[in-house]
PDB file of C-alpha atoms in Angstrom:
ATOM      1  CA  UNK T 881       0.000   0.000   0.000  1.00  0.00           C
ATOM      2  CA  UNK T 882       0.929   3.504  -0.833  1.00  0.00           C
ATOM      3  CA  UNK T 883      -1.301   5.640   1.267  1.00  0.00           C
ATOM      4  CA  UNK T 884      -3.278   6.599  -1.814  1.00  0.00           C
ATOM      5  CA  UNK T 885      -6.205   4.668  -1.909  1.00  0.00           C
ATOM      6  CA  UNK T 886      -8.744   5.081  -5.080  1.00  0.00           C
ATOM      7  CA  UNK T 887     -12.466   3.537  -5.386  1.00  0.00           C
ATOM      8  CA  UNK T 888     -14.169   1.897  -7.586  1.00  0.00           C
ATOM      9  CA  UNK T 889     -10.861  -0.551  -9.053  1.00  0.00           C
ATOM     10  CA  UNK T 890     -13.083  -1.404 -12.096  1.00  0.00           C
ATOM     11  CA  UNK T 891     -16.060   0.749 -13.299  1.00  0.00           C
ATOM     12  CA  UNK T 892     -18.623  -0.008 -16.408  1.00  0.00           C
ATOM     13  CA  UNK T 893     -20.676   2.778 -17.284  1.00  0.00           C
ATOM     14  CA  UNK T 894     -23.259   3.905 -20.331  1.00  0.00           C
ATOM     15  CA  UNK T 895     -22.641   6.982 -22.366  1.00  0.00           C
ATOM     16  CA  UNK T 896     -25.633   8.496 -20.684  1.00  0.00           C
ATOM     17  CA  UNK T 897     -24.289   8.063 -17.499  1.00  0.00           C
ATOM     18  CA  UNK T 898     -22.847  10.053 -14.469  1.00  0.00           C
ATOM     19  CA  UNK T 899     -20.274   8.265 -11.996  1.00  0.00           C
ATOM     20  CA  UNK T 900     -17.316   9.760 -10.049  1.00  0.00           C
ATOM     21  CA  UNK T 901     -14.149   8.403  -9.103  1.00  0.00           C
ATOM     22  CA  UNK T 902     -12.606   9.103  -6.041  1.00  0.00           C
ATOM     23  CA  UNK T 903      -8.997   9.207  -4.678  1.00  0.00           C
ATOM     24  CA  UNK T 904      -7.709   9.637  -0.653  1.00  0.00           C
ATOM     25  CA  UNK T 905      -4.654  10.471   0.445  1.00  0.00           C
ATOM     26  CA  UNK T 906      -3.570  10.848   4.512  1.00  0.00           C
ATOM     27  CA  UNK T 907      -0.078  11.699   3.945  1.00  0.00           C
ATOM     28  CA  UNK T 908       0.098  14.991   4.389  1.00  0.00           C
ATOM     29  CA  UNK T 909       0.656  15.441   0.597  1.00  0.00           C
ATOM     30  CA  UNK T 910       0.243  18.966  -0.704  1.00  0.00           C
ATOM     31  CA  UNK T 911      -0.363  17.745  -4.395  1.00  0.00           C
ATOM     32  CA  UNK T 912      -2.693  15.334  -6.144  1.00  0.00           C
ATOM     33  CA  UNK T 913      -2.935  14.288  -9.845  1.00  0.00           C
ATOM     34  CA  UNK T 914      -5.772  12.733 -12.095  1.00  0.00           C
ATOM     35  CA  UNK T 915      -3.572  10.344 -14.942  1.00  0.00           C
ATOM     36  CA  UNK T 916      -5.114   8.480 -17.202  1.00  0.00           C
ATOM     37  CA  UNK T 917      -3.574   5.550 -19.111  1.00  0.00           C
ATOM     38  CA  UNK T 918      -4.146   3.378 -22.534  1.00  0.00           C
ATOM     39  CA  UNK T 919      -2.255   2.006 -24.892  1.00  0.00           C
ATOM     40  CA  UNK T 920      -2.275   5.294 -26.620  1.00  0.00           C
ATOM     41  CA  UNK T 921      -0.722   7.562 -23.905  1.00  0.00           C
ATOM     42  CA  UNK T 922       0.613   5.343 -21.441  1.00  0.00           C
ATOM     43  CA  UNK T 923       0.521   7.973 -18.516  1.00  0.00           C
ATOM     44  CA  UNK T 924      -1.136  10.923 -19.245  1.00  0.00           C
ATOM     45  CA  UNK T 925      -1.713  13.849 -16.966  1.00  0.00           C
ATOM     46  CA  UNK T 926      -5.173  15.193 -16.739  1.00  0.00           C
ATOM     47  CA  UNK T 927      -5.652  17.516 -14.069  1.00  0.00           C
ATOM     48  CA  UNK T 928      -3.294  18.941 -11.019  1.00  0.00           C
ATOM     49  CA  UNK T 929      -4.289  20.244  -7.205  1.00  0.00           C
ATOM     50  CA  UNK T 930      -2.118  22.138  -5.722  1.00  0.00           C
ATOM     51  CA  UNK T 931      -3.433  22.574  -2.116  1.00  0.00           C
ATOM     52  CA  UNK T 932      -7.340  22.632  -3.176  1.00  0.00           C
ATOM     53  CA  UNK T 933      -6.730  24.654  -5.654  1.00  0.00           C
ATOM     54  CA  UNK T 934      -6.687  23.684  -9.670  1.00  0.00           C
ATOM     55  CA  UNK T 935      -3.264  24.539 -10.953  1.00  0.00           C
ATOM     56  CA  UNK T 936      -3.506  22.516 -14.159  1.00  0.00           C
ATOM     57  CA  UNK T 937      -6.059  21.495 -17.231  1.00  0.00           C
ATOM     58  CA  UNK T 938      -4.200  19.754 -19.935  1.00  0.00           C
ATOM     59  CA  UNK T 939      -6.361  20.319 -22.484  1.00  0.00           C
ATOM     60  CA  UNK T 940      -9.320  17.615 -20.814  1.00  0.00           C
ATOM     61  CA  UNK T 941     -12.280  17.627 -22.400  1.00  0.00           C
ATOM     62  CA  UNK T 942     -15.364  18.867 -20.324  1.00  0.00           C
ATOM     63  CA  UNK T 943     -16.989  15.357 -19.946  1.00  0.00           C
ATOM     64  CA  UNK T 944     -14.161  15.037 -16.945  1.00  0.00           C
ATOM     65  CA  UNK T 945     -15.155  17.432 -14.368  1.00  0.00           C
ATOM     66  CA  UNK T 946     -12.414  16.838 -11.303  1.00  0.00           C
ATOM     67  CA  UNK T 947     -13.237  18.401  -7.489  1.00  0.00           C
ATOM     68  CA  UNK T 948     -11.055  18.781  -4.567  1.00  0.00           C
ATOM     69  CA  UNK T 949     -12.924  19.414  -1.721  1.00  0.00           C
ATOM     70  CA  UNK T 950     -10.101  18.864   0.639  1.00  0.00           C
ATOM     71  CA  UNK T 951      -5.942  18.090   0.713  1.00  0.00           C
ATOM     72  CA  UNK T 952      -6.781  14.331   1.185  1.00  0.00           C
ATOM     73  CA  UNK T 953      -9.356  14.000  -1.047  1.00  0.00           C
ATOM     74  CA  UNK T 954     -10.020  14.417  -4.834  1.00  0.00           C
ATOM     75  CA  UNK T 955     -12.944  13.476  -7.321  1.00  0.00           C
ATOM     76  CA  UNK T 956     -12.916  13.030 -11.012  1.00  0.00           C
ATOM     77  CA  UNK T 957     -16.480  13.111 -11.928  1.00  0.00           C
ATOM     78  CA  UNK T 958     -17.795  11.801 -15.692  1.00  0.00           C
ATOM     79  CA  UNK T 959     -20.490  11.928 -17.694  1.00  0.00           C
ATOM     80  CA  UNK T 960     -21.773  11.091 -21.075  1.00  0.00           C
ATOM     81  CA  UNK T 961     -18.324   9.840 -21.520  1.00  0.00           C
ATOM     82  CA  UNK T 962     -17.249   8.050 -24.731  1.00  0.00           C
ATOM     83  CA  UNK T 963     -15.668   4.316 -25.714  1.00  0.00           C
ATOM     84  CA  UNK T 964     -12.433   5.787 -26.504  1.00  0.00           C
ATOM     85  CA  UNK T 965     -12.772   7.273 -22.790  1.00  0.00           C
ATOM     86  CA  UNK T 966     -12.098   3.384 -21.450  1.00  0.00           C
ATOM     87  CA  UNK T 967      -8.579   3.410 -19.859  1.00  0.00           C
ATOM     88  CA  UNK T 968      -6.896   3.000 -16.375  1.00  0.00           C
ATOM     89  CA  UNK T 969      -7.583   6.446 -14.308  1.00  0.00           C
ATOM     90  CA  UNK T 970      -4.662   7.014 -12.018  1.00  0.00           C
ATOM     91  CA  UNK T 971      -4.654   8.976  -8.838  1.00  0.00           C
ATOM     92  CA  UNK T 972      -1.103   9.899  -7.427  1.00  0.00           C
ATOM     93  CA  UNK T 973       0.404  12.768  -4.843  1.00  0.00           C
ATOM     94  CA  UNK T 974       2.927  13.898  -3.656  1.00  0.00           C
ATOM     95  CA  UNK T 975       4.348  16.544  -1.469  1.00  0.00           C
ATOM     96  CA  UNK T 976       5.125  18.866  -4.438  1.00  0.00           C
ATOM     97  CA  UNK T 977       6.367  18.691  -7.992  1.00  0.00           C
ATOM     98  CA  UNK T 978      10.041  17.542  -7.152  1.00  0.00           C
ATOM     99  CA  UNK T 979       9.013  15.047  -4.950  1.00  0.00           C
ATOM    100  CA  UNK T 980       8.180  11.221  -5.042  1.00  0.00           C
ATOM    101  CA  UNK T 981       4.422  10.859  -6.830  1.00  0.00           C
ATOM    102  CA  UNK T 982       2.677   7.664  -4.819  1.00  0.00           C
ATOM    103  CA  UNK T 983      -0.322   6.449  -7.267  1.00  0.00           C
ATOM    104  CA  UNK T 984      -2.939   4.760  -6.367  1.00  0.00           C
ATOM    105  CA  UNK T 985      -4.072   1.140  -7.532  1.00  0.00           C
ATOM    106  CA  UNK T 986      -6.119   2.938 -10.488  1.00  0.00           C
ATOM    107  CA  UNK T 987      -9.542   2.608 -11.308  1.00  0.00           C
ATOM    108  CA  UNK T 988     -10.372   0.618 -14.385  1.00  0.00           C
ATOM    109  CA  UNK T 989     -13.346   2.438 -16.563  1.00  0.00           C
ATOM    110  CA  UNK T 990     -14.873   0.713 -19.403  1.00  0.00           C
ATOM    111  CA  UNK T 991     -17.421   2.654 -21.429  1.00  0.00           C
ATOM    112  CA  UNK T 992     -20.317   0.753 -23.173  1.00  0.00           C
TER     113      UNK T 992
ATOM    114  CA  UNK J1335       4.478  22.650 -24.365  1.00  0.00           C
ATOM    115  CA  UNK J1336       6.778  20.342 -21.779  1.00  0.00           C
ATOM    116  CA  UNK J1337       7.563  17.289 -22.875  1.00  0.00           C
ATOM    117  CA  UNK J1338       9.175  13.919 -22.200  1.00  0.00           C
ATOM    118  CA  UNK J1339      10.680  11.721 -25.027  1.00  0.00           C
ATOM    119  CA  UNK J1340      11.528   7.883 -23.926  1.00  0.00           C
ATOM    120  CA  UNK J1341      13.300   5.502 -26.126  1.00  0.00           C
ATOM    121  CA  UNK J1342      13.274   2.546 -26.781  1.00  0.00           C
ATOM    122  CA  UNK J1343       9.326   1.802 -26.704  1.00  0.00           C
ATOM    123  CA  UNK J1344      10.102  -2.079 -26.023  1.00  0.00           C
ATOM    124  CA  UNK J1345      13.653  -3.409 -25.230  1.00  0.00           C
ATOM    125  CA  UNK J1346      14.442  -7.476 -24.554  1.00  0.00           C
ATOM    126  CA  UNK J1347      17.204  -8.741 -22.752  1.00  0.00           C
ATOM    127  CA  UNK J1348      18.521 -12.022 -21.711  1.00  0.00           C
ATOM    128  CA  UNK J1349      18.879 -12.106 -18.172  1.00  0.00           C
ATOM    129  CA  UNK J1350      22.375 -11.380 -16.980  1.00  0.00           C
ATOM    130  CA  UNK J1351      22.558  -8.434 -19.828  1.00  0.00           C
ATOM    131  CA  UNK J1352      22.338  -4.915 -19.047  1.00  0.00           C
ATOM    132  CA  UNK J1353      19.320  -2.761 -19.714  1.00  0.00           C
ATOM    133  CA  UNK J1354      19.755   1.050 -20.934  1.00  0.00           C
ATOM    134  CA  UNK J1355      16.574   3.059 -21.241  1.00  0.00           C
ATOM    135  CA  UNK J1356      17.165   6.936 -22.206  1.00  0.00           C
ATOM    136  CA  UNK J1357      14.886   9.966 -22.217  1.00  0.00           C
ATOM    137  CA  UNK J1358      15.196  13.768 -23.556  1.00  0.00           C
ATOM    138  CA  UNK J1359      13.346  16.295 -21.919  1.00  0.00           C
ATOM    139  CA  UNK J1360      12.136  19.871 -22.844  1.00  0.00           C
ATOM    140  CA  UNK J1361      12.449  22.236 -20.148  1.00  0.00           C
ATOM    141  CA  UNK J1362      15.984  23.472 -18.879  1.00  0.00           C
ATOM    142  CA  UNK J1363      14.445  24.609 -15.668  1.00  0.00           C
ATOM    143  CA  UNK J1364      13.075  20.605 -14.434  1.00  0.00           C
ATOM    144  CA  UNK J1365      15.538  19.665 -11.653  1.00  0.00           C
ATOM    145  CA  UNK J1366      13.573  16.545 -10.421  1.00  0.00           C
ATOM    146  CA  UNK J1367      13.721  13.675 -12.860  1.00  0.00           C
ATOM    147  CA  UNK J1368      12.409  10.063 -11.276  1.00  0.00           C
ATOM    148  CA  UNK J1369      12.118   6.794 -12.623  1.00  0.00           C
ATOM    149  CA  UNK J1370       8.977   4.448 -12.044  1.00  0.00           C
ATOM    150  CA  UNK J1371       8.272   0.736 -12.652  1.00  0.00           C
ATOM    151  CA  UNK J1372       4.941  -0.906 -13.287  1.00  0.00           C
ATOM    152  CA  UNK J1373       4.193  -4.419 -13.133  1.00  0.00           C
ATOM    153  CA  UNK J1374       1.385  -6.101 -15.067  1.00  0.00           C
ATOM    154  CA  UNK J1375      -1.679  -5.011 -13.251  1.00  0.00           C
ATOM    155  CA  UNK J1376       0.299  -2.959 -10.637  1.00  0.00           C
ATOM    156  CA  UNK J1377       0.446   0.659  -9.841  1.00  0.00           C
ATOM    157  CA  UNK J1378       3.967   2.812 -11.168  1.00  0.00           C
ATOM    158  CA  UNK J1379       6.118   3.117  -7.987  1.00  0.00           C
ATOM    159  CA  UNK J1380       9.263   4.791  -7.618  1.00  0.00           C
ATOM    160  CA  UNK J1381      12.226   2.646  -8.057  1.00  0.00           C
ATOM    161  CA  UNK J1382      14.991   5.840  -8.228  1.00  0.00           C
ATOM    162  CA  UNK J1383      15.017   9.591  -8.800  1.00  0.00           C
ATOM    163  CA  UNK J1384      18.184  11.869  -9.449  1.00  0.00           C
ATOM    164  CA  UNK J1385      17.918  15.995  -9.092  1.00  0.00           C
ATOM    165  CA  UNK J1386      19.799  18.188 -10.949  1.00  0.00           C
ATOM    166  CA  UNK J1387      22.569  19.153  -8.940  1.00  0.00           C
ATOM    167  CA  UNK J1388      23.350  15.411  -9.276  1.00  0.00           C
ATOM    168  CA  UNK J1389      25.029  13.851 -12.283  1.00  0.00           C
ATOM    169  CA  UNK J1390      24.620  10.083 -11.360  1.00  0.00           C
ATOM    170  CA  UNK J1391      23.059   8.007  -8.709  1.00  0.00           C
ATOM    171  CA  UNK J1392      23.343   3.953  -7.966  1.00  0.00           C
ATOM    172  CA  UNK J1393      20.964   1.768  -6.251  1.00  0.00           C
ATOM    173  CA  UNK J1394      22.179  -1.881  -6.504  1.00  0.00           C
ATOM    174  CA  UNK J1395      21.821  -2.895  -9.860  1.00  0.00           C
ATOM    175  CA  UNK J1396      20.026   0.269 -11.068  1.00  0.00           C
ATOM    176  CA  UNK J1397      21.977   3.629 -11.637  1.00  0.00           C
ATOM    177  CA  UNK J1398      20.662   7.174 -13.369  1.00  0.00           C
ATOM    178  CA  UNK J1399      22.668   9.259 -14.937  1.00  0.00           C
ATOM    179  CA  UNK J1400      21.772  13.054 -16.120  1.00  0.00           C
ATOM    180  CA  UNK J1401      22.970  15.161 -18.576  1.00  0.00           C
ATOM    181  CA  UNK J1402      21.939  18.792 -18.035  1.00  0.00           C
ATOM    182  CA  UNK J1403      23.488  20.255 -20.880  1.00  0.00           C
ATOM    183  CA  UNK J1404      22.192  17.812 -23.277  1.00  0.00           C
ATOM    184  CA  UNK J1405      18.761  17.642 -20.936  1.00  0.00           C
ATOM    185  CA  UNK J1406      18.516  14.243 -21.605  1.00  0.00           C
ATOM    186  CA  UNK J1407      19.248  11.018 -18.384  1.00  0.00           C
ATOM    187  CA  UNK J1408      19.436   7.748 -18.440  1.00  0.00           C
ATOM    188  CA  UNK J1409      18.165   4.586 -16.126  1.00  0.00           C
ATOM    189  CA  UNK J1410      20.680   1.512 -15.905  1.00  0.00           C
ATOM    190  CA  UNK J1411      19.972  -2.385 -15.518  1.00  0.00           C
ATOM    191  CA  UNK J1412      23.091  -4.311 -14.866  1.00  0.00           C
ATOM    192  CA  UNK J1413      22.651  -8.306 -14.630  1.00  0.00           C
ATOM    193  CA  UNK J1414      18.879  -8.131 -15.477  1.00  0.00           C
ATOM    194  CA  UNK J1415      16.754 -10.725 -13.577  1.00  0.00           C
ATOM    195  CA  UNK J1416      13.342 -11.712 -15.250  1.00  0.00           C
ATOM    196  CA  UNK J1417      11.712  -9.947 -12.473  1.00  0.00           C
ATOM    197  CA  UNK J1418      12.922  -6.996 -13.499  1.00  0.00           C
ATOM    198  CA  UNK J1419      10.452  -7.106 -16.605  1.00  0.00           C
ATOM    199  CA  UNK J1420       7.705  -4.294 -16.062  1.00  0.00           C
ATOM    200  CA  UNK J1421       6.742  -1.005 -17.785  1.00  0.00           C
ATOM    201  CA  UNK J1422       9.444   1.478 -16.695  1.00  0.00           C
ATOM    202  CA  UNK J1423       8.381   5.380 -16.597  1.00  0.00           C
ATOM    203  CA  UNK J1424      10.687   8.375 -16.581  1.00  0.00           C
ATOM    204  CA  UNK J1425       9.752  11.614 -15.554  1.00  0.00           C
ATOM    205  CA  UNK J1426      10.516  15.585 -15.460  1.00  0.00           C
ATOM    206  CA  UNK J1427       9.537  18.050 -13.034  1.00  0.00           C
ATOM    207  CA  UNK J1428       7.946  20.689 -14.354  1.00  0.00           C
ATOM    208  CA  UNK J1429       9.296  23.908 -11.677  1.00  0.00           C
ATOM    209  CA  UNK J1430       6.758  26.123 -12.567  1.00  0.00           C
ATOM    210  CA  UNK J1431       3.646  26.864  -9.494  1.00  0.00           C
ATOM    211  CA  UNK J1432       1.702  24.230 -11.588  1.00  0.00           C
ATOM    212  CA  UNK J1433       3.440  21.401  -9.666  1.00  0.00           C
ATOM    213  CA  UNK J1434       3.539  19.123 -12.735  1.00  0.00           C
ATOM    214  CA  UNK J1435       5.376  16.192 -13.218  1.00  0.00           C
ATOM    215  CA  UNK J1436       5.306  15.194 -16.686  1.00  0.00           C
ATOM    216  CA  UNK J1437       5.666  10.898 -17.989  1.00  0.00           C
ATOM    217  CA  UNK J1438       7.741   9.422 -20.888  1.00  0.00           C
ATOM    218  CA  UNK J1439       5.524   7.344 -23.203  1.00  0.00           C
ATOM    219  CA  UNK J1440       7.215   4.039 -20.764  1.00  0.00           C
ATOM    220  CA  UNK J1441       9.627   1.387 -21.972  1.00  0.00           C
ATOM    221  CA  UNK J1442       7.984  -2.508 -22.035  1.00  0.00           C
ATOM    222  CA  UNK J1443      11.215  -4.345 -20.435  1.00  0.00           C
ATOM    223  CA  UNK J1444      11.263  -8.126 -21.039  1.00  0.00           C
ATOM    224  CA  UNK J1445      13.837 -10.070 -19.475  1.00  0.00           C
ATOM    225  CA  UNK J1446      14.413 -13.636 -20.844  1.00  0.00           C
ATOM    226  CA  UNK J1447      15.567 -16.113 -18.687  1.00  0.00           C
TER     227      UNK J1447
END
């Protein structure tokens, strides 16, 4: 176990529907990350919090709507998602930039 | 935009060989450059980092080496052990109040025994 612990591991959803994937951290990290991964783009980054705040948007298409309510905690909520949306969603932090990233286990979406 | 450049994609080795995996990077300002290894089914965790007032580092059987002038750093595999085989992941800091840390496309290791 890292310490960064993500639910659901594997997720099937519609492309009418509205789920949200969570991530929690309790080590005191400053920093959590949304990746996602596919054969494509083995580990690409989607969205960066920076204590709470959103410090980065690479270019993710509105359909992936990610909150940070808290330090420890951070959503990535979807809907009306597409097929080519099915990948491995990976949660990491760390205490900033330069700093180890711990992921999380991932959470495995398949769109139908 | 920052970017990360790994090469080679897929590399196989017979065990007992050495393994050389090399990556450029974009941004002359990144001082924090780490290296992670995924398993089949397993989450990328750290196996060794180097910073940039660094020019090598050894762990074992795995060193990193880093060329700031070139911006490009290597990870080293000496006497490769078929457990070694994973998805290996470099990395670049990105130094900017973003707190990025930005992936190589990963290198599929496959050690033959």
């Amino acid at each position: 176990e890292t310490g960064v612990t993500q639910t659901p591991r594997h997720l099937v959803m519609g492309m009418t529907n509205k789920k949200s994937l969570k991530c929690e951290q309790h080590l005191g990290h400053n920093a959590m990350y949304w990746y996602k991964q596919s054969a494509k783009k083995p580990l690409e980054l989607m969205f960066v919090y920076n204590f709470k705040e959103q410090t980065e948007n690479n270019s993710v298409p509105s359909r992936f709507s990610p909150e940070c309510p808290n330090s420890s905690h951070l959503f990535l909520h979807l809907h009306t998602l597409q097929p080519e949306d099915s990948a491995l969603y990976l949660c990491a932090s760390s205490r900033r930039e330069d700093t180890e990233a711990f992921f999380g286990q991932g959470t495995r979406l398949t769109v139908v | 935009g920052e970017n990360v450049e790994q090469h080679p994609s897929t590399l196989s080795v017979q065990e007992g060989d050495s393994a050389v995996i090399k990556c450029t990077y974009s941004d002359s300002a990144s001082n924090y450059f780490p290296w992670y290894k995924q398993e089949l089914g397993k989450r990328p965790q750290l196996i060794i980092d180097i910073r940039s007032n660094v020019g090598e580092k050894k762990d074992q059987r795995i060193a990193v080496t880093l060329n700031k002038t070139a911006k490009h750093f290597s990870l080293h595999i000496t006497e490769t052990q078929p457990e070694d085989s994973a998805v290996y992941f470099c990395a670049a800091s990105i130094p900017d109040n973003t707190d990025k840390l930005i992936f190589g496309t990963g290198t599929r290791l496959q050690v033959f025994p």
